[in-house]
Amino acid sequence: RNLDRRAAEIQEGLRRNHLQTSDAIEAAFAATTRSAVAVIAAINTEIAQLEAALETSFGEHPDAAIYLSMPGLGEILGARVLGEFGDDPNRYTSAKSRRNYAATSPLTRASGKTRTVTARYVRNNRLYNTTIRWAFSSLTTSDGCRAYYDERRTKGDRHYQALRALANRLVGILHGALKHRTLYNEDTAWAHRQPTIDTIAA
């Protein structure tokens, strides 16, 4: 955000007169700075190579097209979701079991007349965090996702509660798409909520 303005401010600050130190100290700091820049450049190169390899491998997977059709999922995030869920078609017997593994579904405890609903804290954190990022990314690519999130916020959910609910919904949609070998379709996924979506979009 405001990168150009921030860069100009940094450059202006660097051009100002500063207190002088010894030549030896200046040389030491210059050497460490050059070294740090070289390390960062090398790391960025390695990251780019790994991303390219990941995109190639992911693109060859038979489920890739289904994952990439989901709103909010690109090659990197989609590959992470696939990697954490696995690709065994018989591993999850239902959308509920997939949601439970992702820990996006709430945990209900009942004792007598007392009933509490909480988030699942015993979970695969890598998968859970990825589904939350997925839900957040979907807000700008899907009217249905945006409407669902906004409705949850209107009903009193906090930001992360609404994202978790949306992630839970998306995991269920993904399960159905994988089961029936179909790509994501916005109208089909949110058909039962179309009046709400149309109202918010208007």
Coordinates of N, CA and C in Angstrom, one line a residue:
R1 N 0.8 -1.2 0.0 CA 0.0 0.0 0.0 C 0.9 1.2 0.0
N2 N 0.6 2.2 -0.9 CA 1.4 3.4 -1.0 C 2.9 3.2 -1.1
L3 N 3.3 2.2 -1.9 CA 4.7 1.8 -2.0 C 5.5 2.9 -2.6
D4 N 5.0 3.6 -3.7 CA 5.8 4.7 -4.3 C 6.0 5.8 -3.3
R5 N 5.0 6.2 -2.6 CA 5.2 7.3 -1.6 C 6.1 6.9 -0.5
R6 N 6.0 5.7 -0.1 CA 6.9 5.2 1.0 C 8.4 5.1 0.5
A7 N 8.5 4.6 -0.7 CA 9.9 4.6 -1.3 C 10.5 5.9 -1.4
A8 N 9.7 6.9 -1.8 CA 10.2 8.3 -2.0 C 10.6 8.9 -0.6
E9 N 9.8 8.5 0.4 CA 10.2 9.0 1.8 C 11.5 8.4 2.3
I10 N 11.7 7.1 2.0 CA 12.9 6.4 2.4 C 14.1 7.0 1.7
Q11 N 14.0 7.3 0.4 CA 15.0 7.9 -0.4 C 15.4 9.3 0.1
E12 N 14.4 10.0 0.4 CA 14.6 11.4 0.9 C 15.3 11.3 2.3
G13 N 14.9 10.4 3.1 CA 15.6 10.2 4.4 C 17.1 9.8 4.3
L14 N 17.3 9.0 3.3 CA 18.7 8.5 3.1 C 19.6 9.6 2.5
R15 N 19.0 10.6 1.8 CA 19.8 11.7 1.2 C 20.1 12.8 2.2
R16 N 19.5 12.8 3.4 CA 19.7 13.8 4.4 C 21.1 13.7 5.0
N17 N 21.6 14.8 5.6 CA 22.9 14.7 6.3 C 22.7 14.0 7.6
H18 N 23.6 13.1 7.9 CA 23.5 12.3 9.1 C 24.8 12.4 9.9
L19 N 24.7 12.1 11.2 CA 26.0 12.0 12.0 C 27.0 11.1 11.4
Q20 N 28.2 11.5 11.3 CA 29.2 10.6 10.7 C 29.8 9.7 11.8
T21 N 30.2 8.5 11.3 CA 30.9 7.6 12.2 C 32.3 7.2 11.5
S22 N 33.0 6.3 12.1 CA 34.3 6.0 11.5 C 34.2 5.3 10.2
D23 N 35.2 5.4 9.4 CA 35.2 4.7 8.1 C 35.1 3.2 8.2
A24 N 35.7 2.7 9.3 CA 35.7 1.2 9.5 C 34.3 0.7 9.8
I25 N 33.5 1.5 10.6 CA 32.1 1.1 10.9 C 31.3 1.2 9.7
E26 N 31.4 2.3 8.9 CA 30.7 2.4 7.7 C 30.9 1.3 6.7
A27 N 32.2 0.9 6.6 CA 32.5 -0.2 5.7 C 31.9 -1.5 6.2
A28 N 31.9 -1.7 7.5 CA 31.3 -2.9 8.0 C 29.8 -3.0 7.8
F29 N 29.1 -1.9 8.0 CA 27.7 -1.9 7.7 C 27.4 -2.0 6.2
A30 N 28.2 -1.4 5.4 CA 28.0 -1.5 3.9 C 28.2 -3.0 3.5
A31 N 29.2 -3.7 4.1 CA 29.4 -5.1 3.7 C 28.3 -6.0 4.1
T32 N 27.7 -5.7 5.4 CA 26.6 -6.6 5.8 C 25.4 -6.3 5.0
T33 N 25.2 -5.0 4.6 CA 24.0 -4.7 3.8 C 24.1 -5.3 2.4
R34 N 25.3 -5.3 1.8 CA 25.4 -5.9 0.5 C 25.2 -7.4 0.6
S35 N 25.7 -8.0 1.7 CA 25.5 -9.4 1.9 C 24.0 -9.8 2.1
A36 N 23.3 -9.0 2.8 CA 21.9 -9.2 3.1 C 21.1 -9.1 1.8
V37 N 21.4 -8.1 1.0 CA 20.7 -7.9 -0.3 C 21.0 -9.1 -1.2
A38 N 22.2 -9.6 -1.2 CA 22.5 -10.8 -2.1 C 21.8 -12.0 -1.6
V39 N 21.7 -12.2 -0.3 CA 21.0 -13.3 0.2 C 19.5 -13.3 -0.1
I40 N 18.9 -12.1 0.0 CA 17.5 -11.9 -0.3 C 17.2 -12.1 -1.8
A41 N 18.1 -11.7 -2.6 CA 18.0 -11.9 -4.1 C 18.0 -13.4 -4.4
A42 N 19.0 -14.1 -3.7 CA 19.1 -15.5 -4.0 C 17.9 -16.3 -3.5
I43 N 17.3 -15.9 -2.3 CA 16.1 -16.5 -1.8 C 15.0 -16.3 -2.8
N44 N 14.8 -15.1 -3.3 CA 13.7 -14.8 -4.2 C 13.8 -15.6 -5.5
T45 N 15.1 -15.8 -5.9 CA 15.3 -16.7 -7.1 C 14.8 -18.1 -6.8
E46 N 15.2 -18.6 -5.7 CA 14.8 -20.0 -5.3 C 13.3 -20.1 -5.1
I47 N 12.7 -19.1 -4.5 CA 11.2 -19.1 -4.4 C 10.6 -19.2 -5.7
A48 N 11.0 -18.3 -6.6 CA 10.4 -18.3 -8.0 C 10.6 -19.7 -8.7
Q49 N 11.7 -20.3 -8.5 CA 11.9 -21.6 -9.1 C 11.0 -22.7 -8.5
L50 N 10.9 -22.6 -7.2 CA 10.0 -23.6 -6.5 C 8.5 -23.4 -6.9
E51 N 8.1 -22.1 -7.0 CA 6.8 -21.8 -7.4 C 6.5 -22.3 -8.8
A52 N 7.5 -22.2 -9.7 CA 7.3 -22.7 -11.1 C 7.2 -24.2 -11.1
A53 N 8.0 -24.9 -10.3 CA 8.0 -26.3 -10.2 C 6.6 -26.8 -9.6
L54 N 6.2 -26.1 -8.6 CA 4.9 -26.4 -7.9 C 3.7 -26.3 -8.9
E55 N 3.7 -25.2 -9.7 CA 2.6 -24.9 -10.6 C 2.6 -26.0 -11.7
T56 N 3.8 -26.4 -12.1 CA 3.9 -27.5 -13.1 C 3.3 -28.8 -12.6
S57 N 3.8 -29.2 -11.4 CA 3.4 -30.4 -10.8 C 1.9 -30.4 -10.5
F58 N 1.4 -29.3 -9.9 CA 0.0 -29.2 -9.6 C -0.9 -29.3 -10.8
G59 N -0.4 -28.6 -11.9 CA -1.2 -28.6 -13.1 C -1.4 -29.9 -13.8
E60 N -0.5 -30.9 -13.4 CA -0.5 -32.2 -14.0 C -1.4 -33.1 -13.2
H61 N -1.9 -32.7 -12.0 CA -2.7 -33.5 -11.1 C -4.1 -33.6 -11.7
P62 N -4.8 -34.8 -11.7 CA -6.1 -34.9 -12.3 C -7.2 -34.1 -11.6
D63 N -6.9 -33.6 -10.4 CA -7.9 -32.8 -9.7 C -7.7 -31.3 -9.8
A64 N -6.6 -31.0 -10.5 CA -6.2 -29.5 -10.5 C -7.3 -28.6 -11.1
A65 N -7.9 -29.1 -12.1 CA -8.9 -28.2 -12.8 C -10.1 -27.9 -11.8
I66 N -10.4 -28.9 -11.0 CA -11.5 -28.7 -10.1 C -11.1 -27.7 -9.0
Y67 N -9.9 -27.9 -8.4 CA -9.4 -26.9 -7.4 C -9.3 -25.5 -8.0
L68 N -8.8 -25.4 -9.2 CA -8.6 -24.1 -9.7 C -9.9 -23.4 -10.1
S69 N -10.9 -24.2 -10.3 CA -12.2 -23.6 -10.6 C -12.9 -23.0 -9.4
M70 N -12.4 -23.3 -8.2 CA -13.0 -22.8 -7.0 C -12.6 -21.3 -6.8
P71 N -13.6 -20.5 -6.3 CA -13.2 -19.1 -6.1 C -12.2 -18.9 -5.0
G72 N -11.2 -18.1 -5.3 CA -10.1 -17.8 -4.3 C -9.0 -18.8 -4.3
L73 N -9.0 -19.8 -5.1 CA -7.9 -20.7 -5.2 C -7.1 -20.5 -6.5
G74 N -5.8 -20.3 -6.3 CA -4.8 -20.3 -7.4 C -3.9 -21.5 -7.4
E75 N -2.9 -21.5 -8.1 CA -2.0 -22.6 -8.1 C -1.4 -22.9 -6.8
I76 N -0.9 -21.9 -6.1 CA -0.2 -22.1 -4.8 C -1.1 -22.5 -3.7
L77 N -2.2 -21.7 -3.5 CA -3.1 -22.0 -2.5 C -3.9 -23.3 -2.8
G78 N -4.2 -23.5 -4.0 CA -4.9 -24.7 -4.4 C -4.1 -26.0 -4.2
A79 N -2.8 -25.9 -4.5 CA -1.9 -27.0 -4.3 C -1.7 -27.3 -2.8
R80 N -1.8 -26.2 -2.0 CA -1.7 -26.4 -0.5 C -2.9 -27.1 0.0
V81 N -4.1 -26.7 -0.5 CA -5.3 -27.4 0.0 C -5.3 -28.8 -0.4
L82 N -4.9 -29.1 -1.7 CA -4.9 -30.5 -2.2 C -3.9 -31.3 -1.4
G83 N -2.7 -30.7 -1.1 CA -1.7 -31.4 -0.4 C -2.2 -31.8 1.1
E84 N -2.9 -30.9 1.7 CA -3.3 -31.2 3.1 C -4.5 -32.2 3.1
F85 N -5.4 -32.1 2.2 CA -6.6 -33.0 2.1 C -6.1 -34.4 1.6
G86 N -5.1 -34.4 0.7 CA -4.8 -35.6 0.0 C -5.7 -35.9 -1.1
D87 N -5.4 -36.9 -1.9 CA -6.2 -37.1 -3.1 C -6.9 -38.5 -3.2
D88 N -6.9 -39.1 -2.0 CA -7.6 -40.4 -2.0 C -9.1 -40.2 -2.1
P89 N -9.8 -40.6 -3.1 CA -11.2 -40.3 -3.3 C -12.1 -41.0 -2.2
N90 N -11.6 -41.9 -1.5 CA -12.4 -42.7 -0.5 C -12.0 -42.2 0.9
R91 N -11.2 -41.3 1.1 CA -10.7 -40.9 2.4 C -11.9 -40.2 3.2
Y92 N -12.7 -39.4 2.5 CA -13.7 -38.6 3.2 C -15.1 -39.2 2.7
T93 N -15.8 -39.8 3.6 CA -17.1 -40.4 3.3 C -18.2 -39.4 3.0
S94 N -18.0 -38.2 3.5 CA -19.1 -37.2 3.3 C -18.4 -35.8 3.4
A95 N -19.2 -34.8 3.0 CA -18.8 -33.4 3.1 C -18.5 -33.1 4.6
K96 N -19.3 -33.7 5.5 CA -19.2 -33.4 6.9 C -17.8 -33.9 7.4
S97 N -17.4 -35.1 7.0 CA -16.1 -35.6 7.4 C -14.9 -34.8 6.9
R98 N -15.1 -34.3 5.7 CA -14.0 -33.4 5.2 C -14.0 -32.1 5.9
R99 N -15.2 -31.6 6.2 CA -15.2 -30.3 7.0 C -14.6 -30.5 8.4
N100 N -15.0 -31.7 9.0 CA -14.4 -32.0 10.4 C -12.9 -32.0 10.3
Y101 N -12.4 -32.7 9.3 CA -10.9 -32.8 9.2 C -10.3 -31.4 9.0
A102 N -10.9 -30.5 8.3 CA -10.4 -29.2 8.1 C -10.6 -28.3 9.3
A103 N -11.5 -28.8 10.2 CA -11.8 -28.0 11.5 C -12.5 -26.7 11.2
T104 N -13.2 -26.7 10.0 CA -14.0 -25.5 9.7 C -15.4 -25.6 10.3
S105 N -15.9 -26.9 10.6 CA -17.2 -27.1 11.2 C -17.1 -26.9 12.7
P106 N -18.2 -26.3 13.2 CA -18.2 -26.1 14.7 C -18.3 -27.3 15.5
L107 N -17.8 -27.3 16.7 CA -17.9 -28.5 17.6 C -19.0 -28.2 18.6
T108 N -20.0 -29.1 18.7 CA -21.1 -28.9 19.6 C -21.0 -29.9 20.7
R109 N -21.1 -29.3 21.9 CA -21.1 -30.2 23.1 C -22.4 -30.0 23.9
A110 N -23.1 -31.1 24.3 CA -24.3 -31.0 25.0 C -24.3 -31.8 26.3
S111 N -24.7 -31.2 27.3 CA -24.8 -31.9 28.6 C -26.0 -31.5 29.3
G112 N -27.0 -32.4 29.4 CA -28.3 -32.0 30.1 C -29.0 -30.9 29.2
K113 N -29.3 -29.8 29.8 CA -29.9 -28.7 29.1 C -28.9 -27.7 28.6
T114 N -27.6 -28.0 28.8 CA -26.6 -27.1 28.3 C -26.1 -27.5 27.0
R115 N -26.0 -26.6 26.1 CA -25.4 -26.8 24.7 C -24.5 -25.7 24.3
T116 N -23.3 -26.1 24.0 CA -22.3 -25.0 23.6 C -21.7 -25.4 22.2
V117 N -21.5 -24.4 21.5 CA -20.9 -24.5 20.1 C -19.6 -23.7 20.1
T118 N -18.5 -24.4 19.8 CA -17.2 -23.8 19.8 C -16.4 -24.2 18.5
A119 N -15.3 -23.5 18.3 CA -14.4 -23.8 17.2 C -13.6 -25.1 17.6
R120 N -13.1 -25.8 16.6 CA -12.3 -27.0 16.8 C -10.8 -26.5 17.0
Y121 N -10.3 -26.8 18.1 CA -8.9 -26.4 18.4 C -7.9 -27.5 18.2
V122 N -8.4 -28.8 18.2 CA -7.5 -29.9 17.9 C -7.7 -30.1 16.4
R123 N -6.7 -29.7 15.7 CA -6.8 -29.7 14.2 C -5.5 -29.7 13.5
N124 N -5.6 -29.8 12.2 CA -4.5 -29.7 11.3 C -4.3 -28.2 11.0
N125 N -3.4 -27.5 11.7 CA -3.4 -26.0 11.6 C -3.0 -25.6 10.2
R126 N -2.2 -26.3 9.5 CA -1.8 -25.9 8.2 C -3.0 -25.9 7.3
L127 N -3.8 -26.9 7.3 CA -5.0 -26.9 6.5 C -6.0 -25.9 7.0
Y128 N -6.2 -25.8 8.3 CA -7.2 -24.8 8.8 C -6.8 -23.4 8.3
N129 N -5.6 -23.0 8.5 CA -5.1 -21.6 8.2 C -5.3 -21.4 6.7
T130 N -5.0 -22.5 5.9 CA -5.2 -22.4 4.4 C -6.6 -22.1 4.0
T131 N -7.5 -22.8 4.7 CA -8.9 -22.6 4.3 C -9.4 -21.2 4.7
I132 N -8.9 -20.7 5.8 CA -9.3 -19.3 6.1 C -8.7 -18.3 5.1
R133 N -7.5 -18.5 4.6 CA -7.0 -17.7 3.6 C -7.8 -17.9 2.3
W134 N -8.2 -19.1 2.0 CA -9.0 -19.4 0.8 C -10.3 -18.6 0.9
A135 N -11.0 -18.7 2.1 CA -12.2 -17.9 2.2 C -12.0 -16.4 2.0
F136 N -11.0 -15.9 2.6 CA -10.7 -14.5 2.5 C -10.5 -14.1 1.0
S137 N -9.7 -14.9 0.3 CA -9.4 -14.6 -1.1 C -10.7 -14.7 -2.0
S138 N -11.6 -15.5 -1.6 CA -12.9 -15.7 -2.4 C -13.8 -14.5 -2.3
L139 N -13.6 -13.7 -1.3 CA -14.5 -12.5 -1.2 C -14.5 -11.6 -2.4
T140 N -13.4 -11.5 -3.1 CA -13.3 -10.6 -4.2 C -13.5 -11.3 -5.5
T141 N -13.7 -12.6 -5.5 CA -13.9 -13.3 -6.8 C -15.3 -14.0 -6.9
S142 N -16.1 -13.9 -5.9 CA -17.4 -14.6 -5.9 C -18.4 -13.8 -5.2
D143 N -19.5 -13.5 -6.0 CA -20.6 -12.7 -5.4 C -21.3 -13.6 -4.3
G144 N -21.4 -14.9 -4.5 CA -22.0 -15.8 -3.6 C -21.2 -15.8 -2.3
C145 N -19.9 -15.9 -2.3 CA -19.1 -15.9 -1.1 C -19.2 -14.6 -0.4
R146 N -19.1 -13.5 -1.1 CA -19.2 -12.2 -0.5 C -20.6 -12.0 0.2
A147 N -21.6 -12.4 -0.5 CA -23.0 -12.3 0.2 C -23.1 -13.2 1.4
Y148 N -22.5 -14.4 1.4 CA -22.6 -15.3 2.5 C -21.8 -14.7 3.7
Y149 N -20.6 -14.2 3.4 CA -19.8 -13.5 4.5 C -20.5 -12.3 5.0
D150 N -21.1 -11.4 4.2 CA -21.8 -10.2 4.7 C -23.0 -10.6 5.5
E151 N -23.7 -11.7 5.1 CA -24.8 -12.1 5.9 C -24.4 -12.6 7.3
R152 N -23.3 -13.3 7.3 CA -22.8 -13.8 8.7 C -22.4 -12.6 9.5
R153 N -21.8 -11.6 8.9 CA -21.4 -10.4 9.7 C -22.7 -9.7 10.2
T154 N -23.7 -9.6 9.3 CA -24.9 -8.9 9.7 C -25.6 -9.6 10.9
K155 N -25.5 -10.9 10.9 CA -26.1 -11.7 12.0 C -25.2 -11.7 13.3
G156 N -24.1 -11.0 13.3 CA -23.3 -10.8 14.5 C -22.0 -11.5 14.6
D157 N -21.6 -12.3 13.5 CA -20.3 -12.9 13.5 C -19.2 -11.9 13.4
R158 N -18.1 -12.2 14.2 CA -16.9 -11.4 14.0 C -16.2 -11.8 12.7
H159 N -15.2 -11.0 12.3 CA -14.6 -11.3 11.0 C -14.1 -12.7 10.8
Y160 N -13.4 -13.2 11.8 CA -12.9 -14.6 11.6 C -13.9 -15.6 11.8
Q161 N -15.0 -15.4 12.5 CA -16.1 -16.3 12.6 C -16.8 -16.4 11.3
A162 N -17.0 -15.3 10.6 CA -17.6 -15.3 9.3 C -16.8 -16.0 8.3
L163 N -15.4 -15.7 8.3 CA -14.5 -16.4 7.4 C -14.5 -17.9 7.6
R164 N -14.6 -18.3 8.9 CA -14.6 -19.8 9.2 C -15.9 -20.4 8.7
A165 N -17.0 -19.7 8.8 CA -18.3 -20.2 8.3 C -18.2 -20.3 6.8
L166 N -17.6 -19.3 6.1 CA -17.5 -19.3 4.7 C -16.6 -20.5 4.2
A167 N -15.5 -20.6 5.0 CA -14.5 -21.7 4.7 C -15.2 -23.1 4.8
N168 N -16.1 -23.2 5.8 CA -16.8 -24.5 6.0 C -17.7 -24.7 4.8
R169 N -18.3 -23.7 4.3 CA -19.2 -23.8 3.1 C -18.4 -24.2 1.9
L170 N -17.2 -23.5 1.7 CA -16.4 -23.8 0.5 C -15.9 -25.2 0.5
V171 N -15.5 -25.7 1.7 CA -15.0 -27.1 1.8 C -16.1 -28.1 1.4
G172 N -17.3 -27.8 1.8 CA -18.4 -28.7 1.4 C -18.6 -28.6 -0.1
I173 N -18.5 -27.4 -0.7 CA -18.7 -27.3 -2.1 C -17.6 -28.0 -2.9
L174 N -16.4 -27.9 -2.4 CA -15.2 -28.6 -3.0 C -15.5 -30.1 -2.9
H175 N -15.9 -30.6 -1.8 CA -16.2 -32.1 -1.6 C -17.2 -32.5 -2.7
G176 N -18.3 -31.8 -2.9 CA -19.2 -32.2 -3.9 C -18.7 -32.1 -5.3
A177 N -17.8 -31.1 -5.6 CA -17.2 -31.0 -6.9 C -16.3 -32.2 -7.2
L178 N -15.5 -32.6 -6.2 CA -14.6 -33.7 -6.3 C -15.4 -35.0 -6.5
K179 N -16.4 -35.2 -5.7 CA -17.2 -36.4 -5.7 C -17.9 -36.6 -7.1
H180 N -18.4 -35.5 -7.7 CA -19.1 -35.7 -8.9 C -18.3 -35.3 -10.1
R181 N -17.0 -35.0 -9.9 CA -16.0 -34.6 -11.0 C -16.6 -33.5 -11.8
T182 N -17.0 -32.4 -11.2 CA -17.5 -31.3 -11.9 C -16.7 -30.0 -11.4
L183 N -16.7 -29.0 -12.3 CA -16.1 -27.8 -11.9 C -17.0 -26.9 -11.1
Y184 N -16.5 -26.0 -10.4 CA -17.3 -25.0 -9.6 C -18.2 -24.2 -10.5
N185 N -19.4 -24.1 -10.1 CA -20.3 -23.2 -10.8 C -21.0 -22.3 -9.8
E186 N -20.9 -21.0 -10.0 CA -21.4 -20.0 -9.1 C -22.9 -20.2 -8.9
D187 N -23.6 -20.3 -10.0 CA -25.1 -20.4 -9.9 C -25.5 -21.6 -9.1
T188 N -24.9 -22.8 -9.4 CA -25.2 -24.0 -8.7 C -24.9 -24.0 -7.3
A189 N -23.7 -23.4 -7.0 CA -23.2 -23.4 -5.6 C -24.1 -22.6 -4.7
W190 N -24.6 -21.5 -5.2 CA -25.4 -20.6 -4.3 C -26.8 -20.4 -4.8
A191 N -27.3 -21.4 -5.6 CA -28.7 -21.3 -6.1 C -29.7 -21.1 -5.0
H192 N -29.5 -21.8 -3.9 CA -30.5 -21.8 -2.8 C -30.5 -20.4 -2.1
R193 N -29.5 -19.6 -2.3 CA -29.3 -18.3 -1.7 C -29.4 -17.2 -2.7
Q194 N -29.9 -17.4 -3.9 CA -29.9 -16.4 -4.9 C -30.7 -15.1 -4.5
P195 N -31.8 -15.2 -3.9 CA -32.5 -13.9 -3.5 C -31.6 -13.1 -2.6
T196 N -30.9 -13.7 -1.7 CA -30.0 -12.9 -0.8 C -28.9 -12.3 -1.6
I197 N -28.3 -13.1 -2.5 CA -27.2 -12.6 -3.3 C -27.6 -11.4 -4.2
D198 N -28.8 -11.6 -4.8 CA -29.3 -10.5 -5.7 C -29.6 -9.2 -4.9
T199 N -30.1 -9.4 -3.7 CA -30.4 -8.2 -2.9 C -29.1 -7.4 -2.5
I200 N -28.1 -8.2 -2.1 CA -26.8 -7.5 -1.7 C -26.1 -6.9 -2.9
A201 N -26.2 -7.6 -4.0 CA -25.5 -7.1 -5.2 C -26.2 -5.8 -5.7
A202 N -27.5 -5.7 -5.5 CA -28.2 -4.5 -6.0 C -27.9 -3.3 -5.1

